[in-house]
Amino acid sequence: MNMPILTIIVPCYNEEEVLEDTIDQLTSNLSEMIMENLISEKSKILFVDDGSKDSTWHLIYKASLINEMVKGLKLSRNAGHQNALLAGLFSAKEASDCMVTIDADLQDDILAMKEMVRKFNEGYEVVYGVRSSRESDTFFKRFTAEGFYKLMDKLGVKLVFNHADFRLMGKRAVEELEQFAESNMFLRGIVPLIGFNSTAVYYERKERLAGETKYPLRKMLAFAFDGITSFSVTPIRFVMLIGCLSFFVSLVFGLYFLTLKLFGNTELGWTSLITSIWLIGGLQLIALGLVGEYIGKIYKETKRRPKYIIDVDLFNLPVSRKLMNMEGADYESIVETRKLSENN
């Protein structure tokens, strides 16, 4: 059996504090898999710089000059974590048999990649990396994360429980993923929709090597809300249900206030009236905001703007050996040389 060509996709945003150690660990792990005849020696690591403001791209570019396994993809601006993953997958799919996506902080266990590749060789097109437990998380993060998965399940969205974006996808699965043209890509929900033969590999999540998380509470909430509104119209139906209930409750209160007027005690209803006005007003604003969120998504979809723009692609346009051996070769010279080659 021919050994598959593996590409490890690593989205990066301001990861200079962890990147050198990440490159070393992934290179070592890739070399081990090659030595064990799990993957082809043509396998690579593709780092996707998602518009970083620090020296992340400089480190990626430097590593690509001295390490044949390391390749880089630079986006023209920050496109978001999900779009950076897509950029890496779609750029690497032609030269790869399978691709593994993993975050640069390496909290996901890179040793699980070996089992993922074995599952791929057994015929599984998608292999999910699933956390075996959340004991390392704080109570708040564990409670909110598990609540999110349960809520999505109640809304009819089938997610893999305790799975994030650590997964292996075969070339065929990535080609089908490319058929999903929507702008709001929520990969945790879309990948299961592909429907190919899939399985899971369980692992223990580690602490972050260094630096700060790129998903604080604000971004986590925005990500969760985006996932909900991208896959389910249940929230709008829930608002309609609240509206119906409010209507019937208002009928009851109407009878109550009518009774008070007949008996000449209308002043007693002032508190209830004010409370009802504030309650109904708040519900209306919530409903308008929710409907506006869906309309906003429709607006984004109709514009059909590209999800990302690639500035430099060191994966499909590799640096020439001659240029790599030039003493003092820098990023600008390589970009200029590549532009000239493309024009010719």
XYZ file of C-alpha atoms in Angstrom, residues 25-325:
301
model
C 7.526 19.428 17.998
C 5.551 19.028 14.775
C 8.709 18.409 12.745
C 9.811 15.727 15.194
C 6.377 14.110 15.156
C 6.211 14.173 11.351
C 9.678 12.619 11.111
C 8.649 9.832 13.479
C 5.594 9.014 11.380
C 7.772 8.907 8.260
C 10.272 6.592 9.984
C 7.411 4.315 11.066
C 6.183 4.168 7.440
C 2.833 5.678 8.341
C 3.113 8.557 5.888
C 5.109 9.546 2.822
C 8.372 11.468 3.088
C 6.674 14.134 0.941
C 4.496 15.109 3.912
C 4.613 18.754 5.030
C 3.590 21.200 7.749
C 1.698 24.244 6.456
C 1.556 27.272 8.745
C -1.162 29.768 7.808
C -0.432 33.297 9.005
C -3.841 34.863 9.587
C -2.761 38.509 9.365
C -0.534 38.448 12.455
C 0.763 41.751 13.801
C 3.887 40.323 15.412
C 6.816 38.389 13.907
C 4.830 35.204 13.269
C 5.257 35.326 9.493
C 8.973 36.117 9.786
C 9.436 32.975 11.903
C 7.419 30.853 9.457
C 9.376 32.168 6.483
C 12.706 31.665 8.240
C 11.810 28.092 9.182
C 10.752 27.322 5.603
C 14.256 28.209 4.384
C 16.030 25.750 6.678
C 13.393 23.043 7.109
C 12.057 21.309 3.996
C 9.028 20.072 5.921
C 7.835 23.579 6.776
C 5.759 25.650 4.366
C 3.974 28.946 4.847
C 0.795 30.607 3.660
C 0.330 34.296 4.359
C -3.128 35.857 4.212
C -3.403 39.510 3.249
C -5.338 40.333 6.429
C -6.924 38.705 9.450
C -9.711 36.527 8.029
C -10.588 34.607 11.193
C -9.654 31.185 12.528
C -12.194 29.218 10.471
C -11.231 30.921 7.220
C -7.525 30.395 7.947
C -8.243 26.681 8.306
C -10.077 26.689 4.977
C -7.223 28.538 3.276
C -4.765 25.893 4.444
C -6.995 22.962 3.504
C -7.846 24.222 0.030
C -4.241 25.213 -0.732
C -2.838 21.832 0.339
C -5.490 19.461 -1.013
C -3.977 18.933 -4.478
C -0.608 17.819 -3.079
C -2.006 15.820 -0.128
C -3.851 12.576 0.473
C -4.971 13.642 3.935
C -4.754 16.773 6.089
C -4.749 17.321 9.846
C -5.755 20.692 11.314
C -4.395 21.699 14.701
C -3.965 24.972 16.609
C -0.504 26.468 17.046
C -0.600 26.327 20.855
C -0.436 22.492 20.664
C -2.929 21.978 23.462
C -4.210 19.147 21.305
C -2.074 16.023 21.560
C 0.103 15.743 18.440
C 0.763 12.069 19.227
C -2.895 11.392 18.395
C -2.033 12.134 14.756
C -0.482 8.681 14.412
C -3.751 7.011 15.342
C -5.611 9.389 13.022
C -3.429 8.321 10.099
C -3.952 4.659 10.978
C -7.715 5.222 10.937
C -7.393 6.948 7.557
C -5.470 3.956 6.204
C -8.314 1.746 7.454
C -10.709 3.626 5.182
C -12.053 6.482 7.330
C -12.277 9.734 5.392
C -12.782 11.969 8.467
C -11.179 11.327 11.870
C -12.210 13.619 14.746
C -9.882 14.433 17.610
C -12.109 14.289 20.691
C -11.184 15.296 24.220
C -11.564 12.401 26.641
C -12.276 14.791 29.528
C -12.380 18.483 30.489
C -10.759 18.201 33.909
C -8.074 20.736 32.955
C -10.718 23.419 32.247
C -12.142 25.791 34.805
C -15.650 25.051 36.043
C -17.053 27.996 34.072
C -15.422 26.970 30.790
C -16.389 23.328 31.235
C -19.983 24.239 32.089
C -20.410 26.657 29.173
C -18.690 24.372 26.637
C -20.751 21.320 27.522
C -23.865 23.487 27.632
C -23.106 24.712 24.096
C -22.862 21.186 22.695
C -26.082 20.160 24.438
C -27.888 23.285 23.215
C -26.760 22.673 19.628
C -28.031 19.113 19.868
C -31.417 20.348 21.094
C -31.541 22.755 18.147
C -31.011 19.863 15.755
C -27.354 20.563 14.924
C -25.326 17.359 15.105
C -21.884 18.165 16.472
C -19.220 15.757 17.684
C -19.262 16.219 21.466
C -16.041 17.722 22.880
C -14.530 18.086 19.412
C -13.110 21.423 18.245
C -10.981 21.781 15.090
C -8.424 19.008 15.643
C -9.320 16.544 12.881
C -8.019 14.606 9.916
C -9.752 14.940 6.566
C -9.005 12.995 3.421
C -8.563 14.720 0.086
C -12.015 13.594 -1.072
C -13.652 15.090 2.048
C -11.849 18.423 1.550
C -12.923 18.537 -2.093
C -16.537 18.109 -0.995
C -16.061 20.710 1.745
C -15.060 23.165 -0.965
C -18.564 22.793 -2.436
C -20.003 24.574 0.614
C -19.996 28.145 -0.651
C -21.544 30.044 2.270
C -19.620 32.904 3.846
C -20.457 31.935 7.438
C -18.486 28.695 7.709
C -18.925 26.872 11.022
C -16.675 23.866 10.389
C -17.658 21.912 13.495
C -21.169 21.704 12.090
C -20.379 21.521 8.373
C -17.812 18.683 8.392
C -20.312 16.131 9.806
C -22.701 17.114 6.994
C -20.263 15.732 4.417
C -21.364 12.285 5.489
C -18.321 10.178 4.629
C -17.154 7.307 6.813
C -15.842 8.836 10.042
C -14.561 7.893 13.471
C -12.980 9.508 16.540
C -9.636 9.393 18.333
C -9.638 10.359 22.020
C -6.863 12.311 23.737
C -6.075 14.413 26.807
C -5.844 18.153 26.180
C -2.753 19.887 27.554
C -2.030 23.372 28.862
C -1.042 26.106 26.430
C 2.741 26.298 25.897
C 2.960 30.082 26.190
C 1.157 33.280 25.282
C -2.532 34.039 25.669
C -5.593 32.312 24.308
C -7.014 33.774 21.094
C -10.548 32.916 22.278
C -11.478 35.045 25.293
C -15.030 34.954 26.630
C -16.260 37.607 24.186
C -15.024 35.678 21.142
C -16.260 32.380 22.535
C -19.772 33.773 22.917
C -19.670 35.302 19.430
C -18.425 32.007 17.988
C -21.185 30.045 19.727
C -23.889 32.477 18.592
C -22.559 32.377 15.037
C -22.722 28.599 15.079
C -26.296 28.592 16.348
C -27.586 31.115 13.819
C -25.667 29.463 10.958
C -27.361 26.105 11.408
C -30.743 26.610 13.013
C -33.824 28.814 12.731
C -35.059 27.545 16.091
C -34.218 30.847 17.875
C -36.617 32.717 15.571
C -39.291 30.104 16.194
C -38.635 30.437 19.910
C -39.193 34.206 19.664
C -42.481 33.551 17.862
C -43.487 31.176 20.668
C -42.698 33.855 23.258
C -44.805 36.300 21.243
C -47.770 33.923 21.277
C -47.413 33.333 25.008
C -47.173 37.084 25.616
C -50.345 37.572 23.596
C -52.309 35.122 25.720
C -50.870 36.545 28.934
C -51.916 40.022 27.780
C -55.486 38.734 27.329
C -55.492 37.547 30.926
C -54.142 40.885 32.148
C -56.723 42.667 29.979
C -59.537 40.845 31.748
C -57.904 41.669 35.075
C -57.670 45.414 34.317
C -61.232 45.432 32.954
C -62.422 43.968 36.227
C -60.550 46.659 38.163
C -62.160 49.403 36.070
C -65.655 48.023 36.644
C -65.052 48.146 40.379
C -63.363 51.566 40.261
C -59.913 50.428 41.381
C -57.893 51.282 38.309
C -55.006 52.813 40.267
C -54.067 49.365 41.496
C -53.022 48.339 37.980
C -50.387 50.990 37.485
C -47.458 48.766 38.553
C -48.658 45.877 36.409
C -49.084 48.190 33.434
C -45.592 49.643 33.676
C -44.082 46.162 34.150
C -45.933 44.884 31.097
C -44.714 47.792 28.953
C -41.098 47.179 29.911
C -41.446 43.421 29.436
C -43.063 43.645 26.012
C -40.646 46.378 24.929
C -37.661 44.255 25.928
C -39.027 41.204 24.117
C -39.577 43.267 20.977
C -36.023 44.575 21.006
C -34.643 41.062 21.507
C -36.797 39.765 18.658
C -35.709 42.584 16.344
C -32.067 41.980 17.187
C -32.358 38.254 16.519
C -34.146 38.749 13.227
C -31.534 41.371 12.333
C -28.782 38.805 12.955
C -30.302 36.462 10.402
C -30.846 39.298 7.930
C -27.219 40.313 8.414
C -26.104 36.800 7.510
C -28.260 36.886 4.390
C -26.660 40.238 3.499
C -23.172 38.768 3.829
C -24.087 35.752 1.717
C -25.530 37.820 -1.126
C -22.324 39.865 -1.489
C -20.281 36.695 -2.205
C -17.039 38.249 -1.045
C -13.999 35.935 -0.841
C -13.459 34.331 2.553
C -9.754 35.132 2.451
C -7.075 36.545 0.156
C -3.665 34.873 -0.073
C -0.685 37.204 -0.070
C 2.184 34.696 -0.229
C 1.952 30.951 -0.908
C 5.151 29.052 -0.107
C 3.348 25.722 -0.406
C 2.357 25.730 -4.072
C 5.098 28.160 -5.177
C 8.166 26.854 -3.334
C 11.296 28.942 -2.963
C 13.938 27.969 -5.509
C 17.064 26.243 -4.231
C 19.211 28.936 -5.764
C 17.366 31.676 -3.912
C 17.310 29.693 -0.661
C 21.110 29.401 -0.755
